[in-house]
mmCIF file of C-alpha atoms and ligand atoms in Angstrom:
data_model
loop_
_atom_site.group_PDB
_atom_site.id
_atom_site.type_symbol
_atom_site.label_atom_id
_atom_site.label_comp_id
_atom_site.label_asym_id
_atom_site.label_seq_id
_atom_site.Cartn_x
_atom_site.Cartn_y
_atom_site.Cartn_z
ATOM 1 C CA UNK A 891 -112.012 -23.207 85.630
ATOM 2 C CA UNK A 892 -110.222 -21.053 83.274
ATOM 3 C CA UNK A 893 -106.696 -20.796 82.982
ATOM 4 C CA UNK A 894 -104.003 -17.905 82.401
ATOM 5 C CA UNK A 895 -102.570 -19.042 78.880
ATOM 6 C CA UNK A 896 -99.021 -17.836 80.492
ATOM 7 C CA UNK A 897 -99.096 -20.246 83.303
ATOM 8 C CA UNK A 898 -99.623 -23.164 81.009
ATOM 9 C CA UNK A 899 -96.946 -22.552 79.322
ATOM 10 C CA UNK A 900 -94.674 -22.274 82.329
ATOM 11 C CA UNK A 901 -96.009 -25.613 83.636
ATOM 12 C CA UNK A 902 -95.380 -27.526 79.915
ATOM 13 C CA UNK A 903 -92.182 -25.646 80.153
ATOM 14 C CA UNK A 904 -90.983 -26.634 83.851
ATOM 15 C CA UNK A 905 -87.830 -28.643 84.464
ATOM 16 C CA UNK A 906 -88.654 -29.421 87.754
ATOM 17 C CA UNK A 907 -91.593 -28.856 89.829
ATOM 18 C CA UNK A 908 -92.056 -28.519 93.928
ATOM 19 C CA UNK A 909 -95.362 -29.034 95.149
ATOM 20 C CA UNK A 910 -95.501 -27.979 98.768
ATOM 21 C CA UNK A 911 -98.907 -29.523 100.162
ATOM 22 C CA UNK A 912 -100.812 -29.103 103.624
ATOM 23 C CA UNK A 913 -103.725 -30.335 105.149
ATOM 24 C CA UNK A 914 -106.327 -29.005 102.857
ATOM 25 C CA UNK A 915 -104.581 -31.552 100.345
ATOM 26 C CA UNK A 916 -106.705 -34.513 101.838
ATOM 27 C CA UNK A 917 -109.541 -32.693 103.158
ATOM 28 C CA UNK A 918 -111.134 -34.791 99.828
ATOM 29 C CA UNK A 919 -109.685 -37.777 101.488
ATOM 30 C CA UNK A 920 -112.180 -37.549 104.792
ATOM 31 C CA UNK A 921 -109.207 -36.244 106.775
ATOM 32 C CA UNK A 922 -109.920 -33.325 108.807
ATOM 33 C CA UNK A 923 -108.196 -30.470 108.621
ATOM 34 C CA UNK A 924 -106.165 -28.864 111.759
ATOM 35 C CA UNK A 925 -107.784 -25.334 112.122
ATOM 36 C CA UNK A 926 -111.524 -25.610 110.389
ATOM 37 C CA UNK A 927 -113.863 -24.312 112.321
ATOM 38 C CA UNK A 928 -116.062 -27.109 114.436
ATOM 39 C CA UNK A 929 -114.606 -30.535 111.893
ATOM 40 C CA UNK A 930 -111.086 -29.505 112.133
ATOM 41 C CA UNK A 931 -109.111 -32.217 113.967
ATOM 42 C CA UNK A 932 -108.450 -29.769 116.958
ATOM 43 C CA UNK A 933 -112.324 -28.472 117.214
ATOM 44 C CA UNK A 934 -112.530 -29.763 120.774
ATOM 45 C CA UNK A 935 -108.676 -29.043 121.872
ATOM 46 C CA UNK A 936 -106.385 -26.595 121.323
ATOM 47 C CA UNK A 937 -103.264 -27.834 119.398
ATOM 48 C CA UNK A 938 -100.601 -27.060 122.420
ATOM 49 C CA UNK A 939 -102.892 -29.401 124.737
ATOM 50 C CA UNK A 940 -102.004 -31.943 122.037
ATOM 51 C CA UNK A 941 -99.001 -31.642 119.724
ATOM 52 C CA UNK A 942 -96.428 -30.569 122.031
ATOM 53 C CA UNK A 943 -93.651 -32.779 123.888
ATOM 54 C CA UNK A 944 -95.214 -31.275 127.154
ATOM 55 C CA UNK A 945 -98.390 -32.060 126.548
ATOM 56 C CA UNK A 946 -97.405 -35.884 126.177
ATOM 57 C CA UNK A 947 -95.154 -35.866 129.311
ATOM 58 C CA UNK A 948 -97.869 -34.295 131.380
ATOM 59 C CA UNK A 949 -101.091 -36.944 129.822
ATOM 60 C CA UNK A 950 -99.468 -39.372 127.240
ATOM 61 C CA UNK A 951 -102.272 -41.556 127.193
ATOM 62 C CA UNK A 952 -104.776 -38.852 125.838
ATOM 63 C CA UNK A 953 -102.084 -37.532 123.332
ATOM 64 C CA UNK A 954 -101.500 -41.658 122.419
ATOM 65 C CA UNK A 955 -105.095 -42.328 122.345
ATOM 66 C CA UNK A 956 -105.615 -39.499 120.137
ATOM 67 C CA UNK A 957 -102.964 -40.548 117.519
ATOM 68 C CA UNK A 958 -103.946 -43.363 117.618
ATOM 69 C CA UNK A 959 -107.529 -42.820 116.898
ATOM 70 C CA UNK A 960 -105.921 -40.753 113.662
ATOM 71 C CA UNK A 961 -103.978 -43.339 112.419
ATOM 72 C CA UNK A 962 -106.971 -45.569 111.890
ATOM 73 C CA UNK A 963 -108.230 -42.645 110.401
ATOM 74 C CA UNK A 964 -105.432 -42.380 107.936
ATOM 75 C CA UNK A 965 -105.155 -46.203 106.993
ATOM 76 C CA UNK A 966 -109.056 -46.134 105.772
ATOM 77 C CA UNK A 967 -108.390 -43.046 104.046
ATOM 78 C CA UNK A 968 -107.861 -43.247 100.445
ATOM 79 C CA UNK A 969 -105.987 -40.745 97.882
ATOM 80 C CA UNK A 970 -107.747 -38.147 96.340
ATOM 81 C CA UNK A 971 -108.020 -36.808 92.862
ATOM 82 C CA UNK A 972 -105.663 -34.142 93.681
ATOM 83 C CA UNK A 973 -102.945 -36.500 95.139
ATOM 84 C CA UNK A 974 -102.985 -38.663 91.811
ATOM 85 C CA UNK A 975 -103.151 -35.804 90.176
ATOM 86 C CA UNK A 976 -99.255 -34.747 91.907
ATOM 87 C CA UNK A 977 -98.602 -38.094 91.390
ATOM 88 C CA UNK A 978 -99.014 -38.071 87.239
ATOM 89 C CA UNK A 979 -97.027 -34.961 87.159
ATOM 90 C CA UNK A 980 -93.974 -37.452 87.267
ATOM 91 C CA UNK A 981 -94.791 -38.335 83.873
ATOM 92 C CA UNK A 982 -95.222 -34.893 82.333
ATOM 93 C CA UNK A 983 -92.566 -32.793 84.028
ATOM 94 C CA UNK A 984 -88.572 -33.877 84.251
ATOM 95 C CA UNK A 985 -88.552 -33.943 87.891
ATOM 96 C CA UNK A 986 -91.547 -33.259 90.631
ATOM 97 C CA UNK A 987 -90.987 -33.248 94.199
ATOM 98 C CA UNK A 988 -93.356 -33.289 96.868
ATOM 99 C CA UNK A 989 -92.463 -31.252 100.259
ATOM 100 C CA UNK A 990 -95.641 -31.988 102.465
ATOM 101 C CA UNK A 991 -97.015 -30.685 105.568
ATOM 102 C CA UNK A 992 -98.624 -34.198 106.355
ATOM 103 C CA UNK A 993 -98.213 -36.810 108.297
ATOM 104 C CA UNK A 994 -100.335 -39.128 106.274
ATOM 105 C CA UNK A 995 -98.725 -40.727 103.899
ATOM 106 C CA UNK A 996 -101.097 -40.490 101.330
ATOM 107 C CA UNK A 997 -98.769 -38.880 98.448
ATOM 108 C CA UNK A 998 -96.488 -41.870 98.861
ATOM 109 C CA UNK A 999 -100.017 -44.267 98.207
ATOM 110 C CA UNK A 1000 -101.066 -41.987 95.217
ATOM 111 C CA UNK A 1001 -97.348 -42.877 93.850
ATOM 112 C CA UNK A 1002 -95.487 -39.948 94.108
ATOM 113 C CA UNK A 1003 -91.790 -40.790 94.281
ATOM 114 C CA UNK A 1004 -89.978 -38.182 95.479
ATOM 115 C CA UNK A 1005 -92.003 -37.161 98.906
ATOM 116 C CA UNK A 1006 -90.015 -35.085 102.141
ATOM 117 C CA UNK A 1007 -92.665 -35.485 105.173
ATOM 118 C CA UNK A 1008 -91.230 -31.789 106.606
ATOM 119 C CA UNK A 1009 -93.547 -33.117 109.719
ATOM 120 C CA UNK A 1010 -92.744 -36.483 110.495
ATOM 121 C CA UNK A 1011 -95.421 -39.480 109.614
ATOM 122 C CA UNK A 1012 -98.380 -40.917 111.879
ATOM 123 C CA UNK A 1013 -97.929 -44.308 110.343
ATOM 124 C CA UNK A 1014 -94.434 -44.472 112.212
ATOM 125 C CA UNK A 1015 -93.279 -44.580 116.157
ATOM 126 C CA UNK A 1016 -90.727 -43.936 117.972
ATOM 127 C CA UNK A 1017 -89.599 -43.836 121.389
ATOM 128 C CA UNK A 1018 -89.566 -40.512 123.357
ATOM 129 C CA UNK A 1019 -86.238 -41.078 125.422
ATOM 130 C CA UNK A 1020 -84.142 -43.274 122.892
ATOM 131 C CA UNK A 1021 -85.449 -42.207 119.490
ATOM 132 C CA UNK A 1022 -85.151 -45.629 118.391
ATOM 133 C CA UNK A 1023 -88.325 -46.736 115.829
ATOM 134 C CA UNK A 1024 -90.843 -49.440 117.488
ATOM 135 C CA UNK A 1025 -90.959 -52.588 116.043
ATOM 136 C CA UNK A 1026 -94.031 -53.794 114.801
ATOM 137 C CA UNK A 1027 -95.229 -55.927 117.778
ATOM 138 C CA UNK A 1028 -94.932 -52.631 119.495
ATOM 139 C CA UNK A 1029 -97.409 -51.339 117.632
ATOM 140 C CA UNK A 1030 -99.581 -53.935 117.749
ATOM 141 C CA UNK A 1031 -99.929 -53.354 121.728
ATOM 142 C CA UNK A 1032 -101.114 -49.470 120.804
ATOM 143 C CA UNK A 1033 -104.634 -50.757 120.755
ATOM 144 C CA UNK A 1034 -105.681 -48.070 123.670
ATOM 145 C CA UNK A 1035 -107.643 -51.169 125.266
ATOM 146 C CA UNK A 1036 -104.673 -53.226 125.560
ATOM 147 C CA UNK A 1037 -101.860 -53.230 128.439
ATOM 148 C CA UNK A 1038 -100.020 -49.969 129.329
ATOM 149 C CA UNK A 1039 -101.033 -47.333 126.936
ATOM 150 C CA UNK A 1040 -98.726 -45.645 125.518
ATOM 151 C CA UNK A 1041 -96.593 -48.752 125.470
ATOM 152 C CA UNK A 1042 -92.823 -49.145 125.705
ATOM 153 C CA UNK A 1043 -89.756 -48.561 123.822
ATOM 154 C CA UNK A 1044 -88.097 -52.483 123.753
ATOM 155 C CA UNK A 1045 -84.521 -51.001 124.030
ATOM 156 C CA UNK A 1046 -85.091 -48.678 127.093
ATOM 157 C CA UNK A 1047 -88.502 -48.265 128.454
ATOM 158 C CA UNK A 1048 -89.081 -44.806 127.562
ATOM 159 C CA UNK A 1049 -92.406 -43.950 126.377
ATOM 160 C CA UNK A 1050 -93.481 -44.599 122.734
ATOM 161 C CA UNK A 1051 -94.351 -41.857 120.701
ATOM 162 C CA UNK A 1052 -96.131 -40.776 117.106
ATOM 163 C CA UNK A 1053 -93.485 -40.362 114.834
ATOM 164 C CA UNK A 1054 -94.160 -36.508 114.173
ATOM 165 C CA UNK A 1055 -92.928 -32.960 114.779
ATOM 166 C CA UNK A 1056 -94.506 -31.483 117.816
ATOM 167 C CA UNK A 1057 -94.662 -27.557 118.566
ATOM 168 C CA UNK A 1058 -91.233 -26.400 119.602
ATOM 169 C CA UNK A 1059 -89.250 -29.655 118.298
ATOM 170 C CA UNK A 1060 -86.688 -29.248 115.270
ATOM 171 C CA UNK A 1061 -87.864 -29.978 111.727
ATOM 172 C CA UNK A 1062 -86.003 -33.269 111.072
ATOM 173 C CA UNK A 1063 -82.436 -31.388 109.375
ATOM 174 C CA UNK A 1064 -82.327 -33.887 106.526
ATOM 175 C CA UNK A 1065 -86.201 -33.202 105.397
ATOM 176 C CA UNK A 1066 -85.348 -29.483 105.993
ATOM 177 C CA UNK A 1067 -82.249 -29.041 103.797
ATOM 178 C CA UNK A 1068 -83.645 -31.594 100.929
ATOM 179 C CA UNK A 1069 -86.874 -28.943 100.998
ATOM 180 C CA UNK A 1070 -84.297 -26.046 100.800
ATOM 181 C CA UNK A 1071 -82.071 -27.664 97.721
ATOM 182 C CA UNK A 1072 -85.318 -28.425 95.831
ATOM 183 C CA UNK A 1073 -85.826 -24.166 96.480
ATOM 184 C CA UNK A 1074 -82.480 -23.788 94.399
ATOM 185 C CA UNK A 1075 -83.811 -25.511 91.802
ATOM 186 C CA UNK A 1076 -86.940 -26.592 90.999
ATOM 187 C CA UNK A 1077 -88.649 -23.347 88.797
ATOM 188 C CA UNK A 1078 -92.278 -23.890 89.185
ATOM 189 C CA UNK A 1079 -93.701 -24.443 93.356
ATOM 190 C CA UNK A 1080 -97.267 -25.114 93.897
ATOM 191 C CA UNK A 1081 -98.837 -24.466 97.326
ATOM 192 C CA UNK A 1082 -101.678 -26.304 98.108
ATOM 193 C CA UNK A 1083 -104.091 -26.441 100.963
ATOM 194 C CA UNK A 1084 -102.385 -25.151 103.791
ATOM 195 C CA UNK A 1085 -102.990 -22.129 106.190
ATOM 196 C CA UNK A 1086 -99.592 -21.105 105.728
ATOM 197 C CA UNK A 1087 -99.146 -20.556 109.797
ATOM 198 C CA UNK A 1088 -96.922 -22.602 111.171
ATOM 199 C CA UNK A 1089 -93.109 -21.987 110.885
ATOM 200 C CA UNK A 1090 -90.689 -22.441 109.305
ATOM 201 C CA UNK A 1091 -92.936 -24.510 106.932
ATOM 202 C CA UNK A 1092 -94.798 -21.144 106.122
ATOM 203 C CA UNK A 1093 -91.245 -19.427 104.973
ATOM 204 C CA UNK A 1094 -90.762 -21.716 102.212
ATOM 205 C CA UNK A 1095 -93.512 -19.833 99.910
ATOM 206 C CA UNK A 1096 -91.960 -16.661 100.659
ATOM 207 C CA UNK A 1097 -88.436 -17.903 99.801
ATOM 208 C CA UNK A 1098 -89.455 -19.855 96.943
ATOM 209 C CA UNK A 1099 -90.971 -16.536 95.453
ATOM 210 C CA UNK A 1100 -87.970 -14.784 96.814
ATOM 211 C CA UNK A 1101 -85.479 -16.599 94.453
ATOM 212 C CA UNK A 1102 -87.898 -15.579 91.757
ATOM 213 C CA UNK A 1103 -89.551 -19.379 91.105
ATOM 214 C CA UNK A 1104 -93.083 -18.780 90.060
ATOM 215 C CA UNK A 1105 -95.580 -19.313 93.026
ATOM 216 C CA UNK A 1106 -99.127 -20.825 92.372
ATOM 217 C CA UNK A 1107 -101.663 -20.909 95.228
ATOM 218 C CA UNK A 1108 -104.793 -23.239 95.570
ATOM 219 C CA UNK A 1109 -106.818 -22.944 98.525
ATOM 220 C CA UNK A 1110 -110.562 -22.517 98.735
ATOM 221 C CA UNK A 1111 -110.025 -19.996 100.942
ATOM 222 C CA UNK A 1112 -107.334 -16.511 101.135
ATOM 223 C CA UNK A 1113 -104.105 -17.087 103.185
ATOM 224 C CA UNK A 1114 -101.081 -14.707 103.568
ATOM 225 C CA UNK A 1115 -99.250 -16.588 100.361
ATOM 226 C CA UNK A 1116 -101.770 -15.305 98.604
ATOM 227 C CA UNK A 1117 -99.952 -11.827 98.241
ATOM 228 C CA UNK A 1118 -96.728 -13.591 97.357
ATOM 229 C CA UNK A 1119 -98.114 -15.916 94.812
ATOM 230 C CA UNK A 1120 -98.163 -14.851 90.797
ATOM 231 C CA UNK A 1121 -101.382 -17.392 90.582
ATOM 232 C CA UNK A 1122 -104.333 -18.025 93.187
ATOM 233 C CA UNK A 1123 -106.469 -20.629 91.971
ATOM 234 C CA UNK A 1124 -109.586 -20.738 94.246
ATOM 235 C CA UNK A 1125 -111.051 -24.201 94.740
ATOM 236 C CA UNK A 1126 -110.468 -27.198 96.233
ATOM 237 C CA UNK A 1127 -107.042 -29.290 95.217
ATOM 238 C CA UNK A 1128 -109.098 -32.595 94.214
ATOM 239 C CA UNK A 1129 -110.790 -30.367 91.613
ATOM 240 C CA UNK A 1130 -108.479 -27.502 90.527
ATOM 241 C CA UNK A 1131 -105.417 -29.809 89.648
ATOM 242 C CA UNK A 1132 -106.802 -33.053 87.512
ATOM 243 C CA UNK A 1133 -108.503 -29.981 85.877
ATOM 244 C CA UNK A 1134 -105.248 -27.713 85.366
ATOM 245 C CA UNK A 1135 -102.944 -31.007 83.990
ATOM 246 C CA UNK A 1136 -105.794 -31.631 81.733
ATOM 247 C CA UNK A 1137 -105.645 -27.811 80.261
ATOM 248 C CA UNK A 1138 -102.201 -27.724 80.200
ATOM 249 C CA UNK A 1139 -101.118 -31.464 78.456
ATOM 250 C CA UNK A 1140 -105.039 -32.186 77.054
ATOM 251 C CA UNK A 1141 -103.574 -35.253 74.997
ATOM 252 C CA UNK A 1142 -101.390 -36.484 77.741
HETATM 253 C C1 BJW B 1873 -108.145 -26.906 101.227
HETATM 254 C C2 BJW B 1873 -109.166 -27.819 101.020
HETATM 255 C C3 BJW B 1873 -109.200 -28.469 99.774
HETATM 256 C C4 BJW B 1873 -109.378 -27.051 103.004
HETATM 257 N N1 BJW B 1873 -108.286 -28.186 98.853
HETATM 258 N N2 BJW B 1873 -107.248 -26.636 100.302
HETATM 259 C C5 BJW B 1873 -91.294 -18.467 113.743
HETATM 260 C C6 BJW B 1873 -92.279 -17.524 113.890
HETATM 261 C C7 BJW B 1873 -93.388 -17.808 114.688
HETATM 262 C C8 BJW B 1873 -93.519 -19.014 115.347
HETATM 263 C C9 BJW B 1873 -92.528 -19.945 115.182
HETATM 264 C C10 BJW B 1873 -91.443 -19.667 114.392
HETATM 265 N N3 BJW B 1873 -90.636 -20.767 114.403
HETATM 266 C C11 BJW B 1873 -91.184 -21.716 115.186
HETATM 267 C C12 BJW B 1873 -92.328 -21.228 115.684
HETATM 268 C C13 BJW B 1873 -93.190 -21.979 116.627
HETATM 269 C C14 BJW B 1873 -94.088 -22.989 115.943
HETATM 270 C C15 BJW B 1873 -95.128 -22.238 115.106
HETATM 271 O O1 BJW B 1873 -95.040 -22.125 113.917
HETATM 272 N N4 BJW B 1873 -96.178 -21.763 115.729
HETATM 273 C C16 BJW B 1873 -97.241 -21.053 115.032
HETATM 274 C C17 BJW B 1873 -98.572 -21.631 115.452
HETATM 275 C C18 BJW B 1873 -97.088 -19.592 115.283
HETATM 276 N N5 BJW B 1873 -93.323 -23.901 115.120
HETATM 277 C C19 BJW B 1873 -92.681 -24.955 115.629
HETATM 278 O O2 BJW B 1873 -92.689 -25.175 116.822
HETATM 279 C C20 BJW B 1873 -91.924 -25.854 114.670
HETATM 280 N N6 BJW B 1873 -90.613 -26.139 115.140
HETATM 281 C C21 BJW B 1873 -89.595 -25.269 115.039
HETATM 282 O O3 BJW B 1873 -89.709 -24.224 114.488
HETATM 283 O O4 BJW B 1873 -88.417 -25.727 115.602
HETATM 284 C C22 BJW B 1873 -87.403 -24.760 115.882
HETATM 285 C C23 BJW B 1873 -87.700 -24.285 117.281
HETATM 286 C C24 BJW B 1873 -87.523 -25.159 118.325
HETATM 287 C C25 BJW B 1873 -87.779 -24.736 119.624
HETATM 288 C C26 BJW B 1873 -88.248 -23.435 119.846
HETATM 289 C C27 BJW B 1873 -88.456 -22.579 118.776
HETATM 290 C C28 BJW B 1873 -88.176 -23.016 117.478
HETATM 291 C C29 BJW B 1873 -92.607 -27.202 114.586
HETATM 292 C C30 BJW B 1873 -93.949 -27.155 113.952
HETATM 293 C C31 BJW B 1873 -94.591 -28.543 113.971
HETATM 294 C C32 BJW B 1873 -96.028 -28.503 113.478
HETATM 295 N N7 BJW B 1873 -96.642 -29.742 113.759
HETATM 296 C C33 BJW B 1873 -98.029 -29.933 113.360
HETATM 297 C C34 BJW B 1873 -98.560 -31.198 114.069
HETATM 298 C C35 BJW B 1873 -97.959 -32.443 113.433
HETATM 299 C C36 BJW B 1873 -98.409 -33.670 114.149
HETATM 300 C C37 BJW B 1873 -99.877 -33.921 113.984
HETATM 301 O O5 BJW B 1873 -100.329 -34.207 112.859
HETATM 302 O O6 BJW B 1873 -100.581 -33.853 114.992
HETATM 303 O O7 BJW B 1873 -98.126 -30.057 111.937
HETATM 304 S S1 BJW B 1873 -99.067 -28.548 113.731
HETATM 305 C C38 BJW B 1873 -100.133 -28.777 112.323
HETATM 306 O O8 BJW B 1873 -100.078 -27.579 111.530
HETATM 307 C C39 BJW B 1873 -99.509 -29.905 111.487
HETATM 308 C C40 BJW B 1873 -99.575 -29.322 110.106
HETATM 309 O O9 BJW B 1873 -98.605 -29.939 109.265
HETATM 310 C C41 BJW B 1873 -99.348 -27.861 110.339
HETATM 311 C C42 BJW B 1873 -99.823 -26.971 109.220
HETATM 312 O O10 BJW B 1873 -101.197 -27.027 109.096
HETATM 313 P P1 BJW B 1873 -101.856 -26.971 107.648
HETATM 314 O O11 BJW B 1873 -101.406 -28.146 106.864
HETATM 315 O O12 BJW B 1873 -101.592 -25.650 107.044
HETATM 316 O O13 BJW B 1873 -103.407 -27.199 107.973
HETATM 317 P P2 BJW B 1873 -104.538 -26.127 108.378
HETATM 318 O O14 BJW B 1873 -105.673 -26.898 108.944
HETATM 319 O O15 BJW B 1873 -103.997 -25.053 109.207
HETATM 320 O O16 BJW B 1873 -104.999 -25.477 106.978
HETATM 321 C C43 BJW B 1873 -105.719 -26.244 106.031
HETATM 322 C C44 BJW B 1873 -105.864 -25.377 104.776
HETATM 323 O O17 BJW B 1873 -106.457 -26.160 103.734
HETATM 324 C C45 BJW B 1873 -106.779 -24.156 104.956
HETATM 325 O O18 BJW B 1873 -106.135 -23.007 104.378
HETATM 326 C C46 BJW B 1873 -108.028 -24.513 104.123
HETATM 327 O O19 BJW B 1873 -108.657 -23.372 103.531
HETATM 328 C C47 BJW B 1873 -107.446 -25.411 103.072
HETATM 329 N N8 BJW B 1873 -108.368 -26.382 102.460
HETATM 330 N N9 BJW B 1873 -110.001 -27.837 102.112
HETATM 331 C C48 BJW B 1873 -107.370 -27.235 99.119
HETATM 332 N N10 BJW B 1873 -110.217 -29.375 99.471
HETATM 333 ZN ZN1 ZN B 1874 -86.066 -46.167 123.940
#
């Protein structure tokens, strides 16, 4: 792929870059993606029989079983290109910070350092009543074969729960104001492999481009940012950036 000799520049120029990353981000990891047609992870549900608090109360052993079926998933899952790609950023830019759309950890495993999970993570649980986080042994009774499935919160007996944000539950406040700060400041925010339709994730784009920080879209495919964003780079994330760090530091 060929590159616009102005946005090279901006990136060798950045002070601090945000890289705001969805699902499409480890499609090259084997990890479905939400809304694909037929292989996305909701082909044979639809997401409000699933990720919602209601949907748990009313089956939680489907929902359970389901995260739990992902979070195997996840663990086997490895990081792609294009997350050690965001990763080695850290060493060419003065500050990089991930905001991501996933629950799968798999930034944090490529080494990014500075990562705010806007959606929660799969790899932790909680209980629904308390809050409080389940201890490992906990967790070691999810096997859906095993005992009462979901199991138990050890403090109160609620139900156990996947640490993420369902429909119609608050974006953790902390995660939410650390994304906006980084808005304030960083001058450079990639968006990467999301649909761009779920709120308030989706506003962030818009209000990024809004303070006048220059927006750069890759996606294989058109979304709504792309008439907000001042670059669309068309292809897939584990391709596009290794191949735009190595155009815009070639001797790094
Ligand atoms: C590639 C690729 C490759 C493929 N390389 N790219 C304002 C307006 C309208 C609605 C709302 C609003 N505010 C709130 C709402 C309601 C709701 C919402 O947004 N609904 C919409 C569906 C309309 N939002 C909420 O409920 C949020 N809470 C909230 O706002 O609280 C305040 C409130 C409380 C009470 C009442 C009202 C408001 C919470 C949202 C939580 C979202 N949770 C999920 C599930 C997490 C748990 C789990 O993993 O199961 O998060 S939903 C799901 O979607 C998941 C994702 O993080 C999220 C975004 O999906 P993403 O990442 O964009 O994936 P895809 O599959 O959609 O797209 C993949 C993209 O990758 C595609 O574009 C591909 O082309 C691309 N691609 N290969 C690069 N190789
Ligand atoms: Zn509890």
């Amino acid at each position: 792929m060929l590159f616009d000799f102005v946005l090279l520049d901006k990136l060798r120029a950045a002070r601090h870059i945000a890289i705001f990353s969805g699902a499409g981000m480890s499609a090259e990891s084997g990890i479905p993606t939400f809304r694909e047609a037929h292989t996305g992870l909701w082909a044979k549900y639809r997401p409000e029989d699933l990720a919602t608090p209601d949907a748990f109360l009313r089956d939680p052993a489907t929902v359970w079983n389901w995260y739990a079926w992902r979070r195997d998933f996840v663990r086997q899952a490895r990081p792609n290109p294009g997350h050690l790609a965001v990763a080695r950023l850290e060493s060419l830019v003065p500050k990089v910070t991930v905001i991501t759309q996933n629950v799968d950890g798999l930034h944090q495993r490529a080494g990014s350092g500075n990562v705010i999970e806007l959606h929660g993570s799969i790899l932790e649980t909680r209980c629904f009543d308390c809050g409080q986080p389940a201890e490992d042994a906990a967790l070691a009774a999810a096997a859906p074969v095993q005992g009462e499935t979901p199991p138990r919160c050890g403090h109160c007996g609620g139900l156990l729960r996947p640490g993420v944000v369902w429909f119609g539950e608050s974006l953790p406040s902390a995660a939410w104001n650390r994304a906006s700060d980084v808005l304030d400041d960083a001058d450079v925010f990639f968006c990467i492999g999301t649909s761009s339709l779920v709120e308030p994730a989706a506003s962030l784009p818009r209000y990024a481009r809004s303070c006048g920080r220059t927006v750069i879209q890759i996606n294989p495919e058109a979304t709504s940012h792309d008439e907000i964003a001042q670059y669309i780079l068309r292809g897939k994330a584990g391709e596009v950036m290794p191949e735009l760090l190595a155009a815009a530091w070639p001797r790094a």
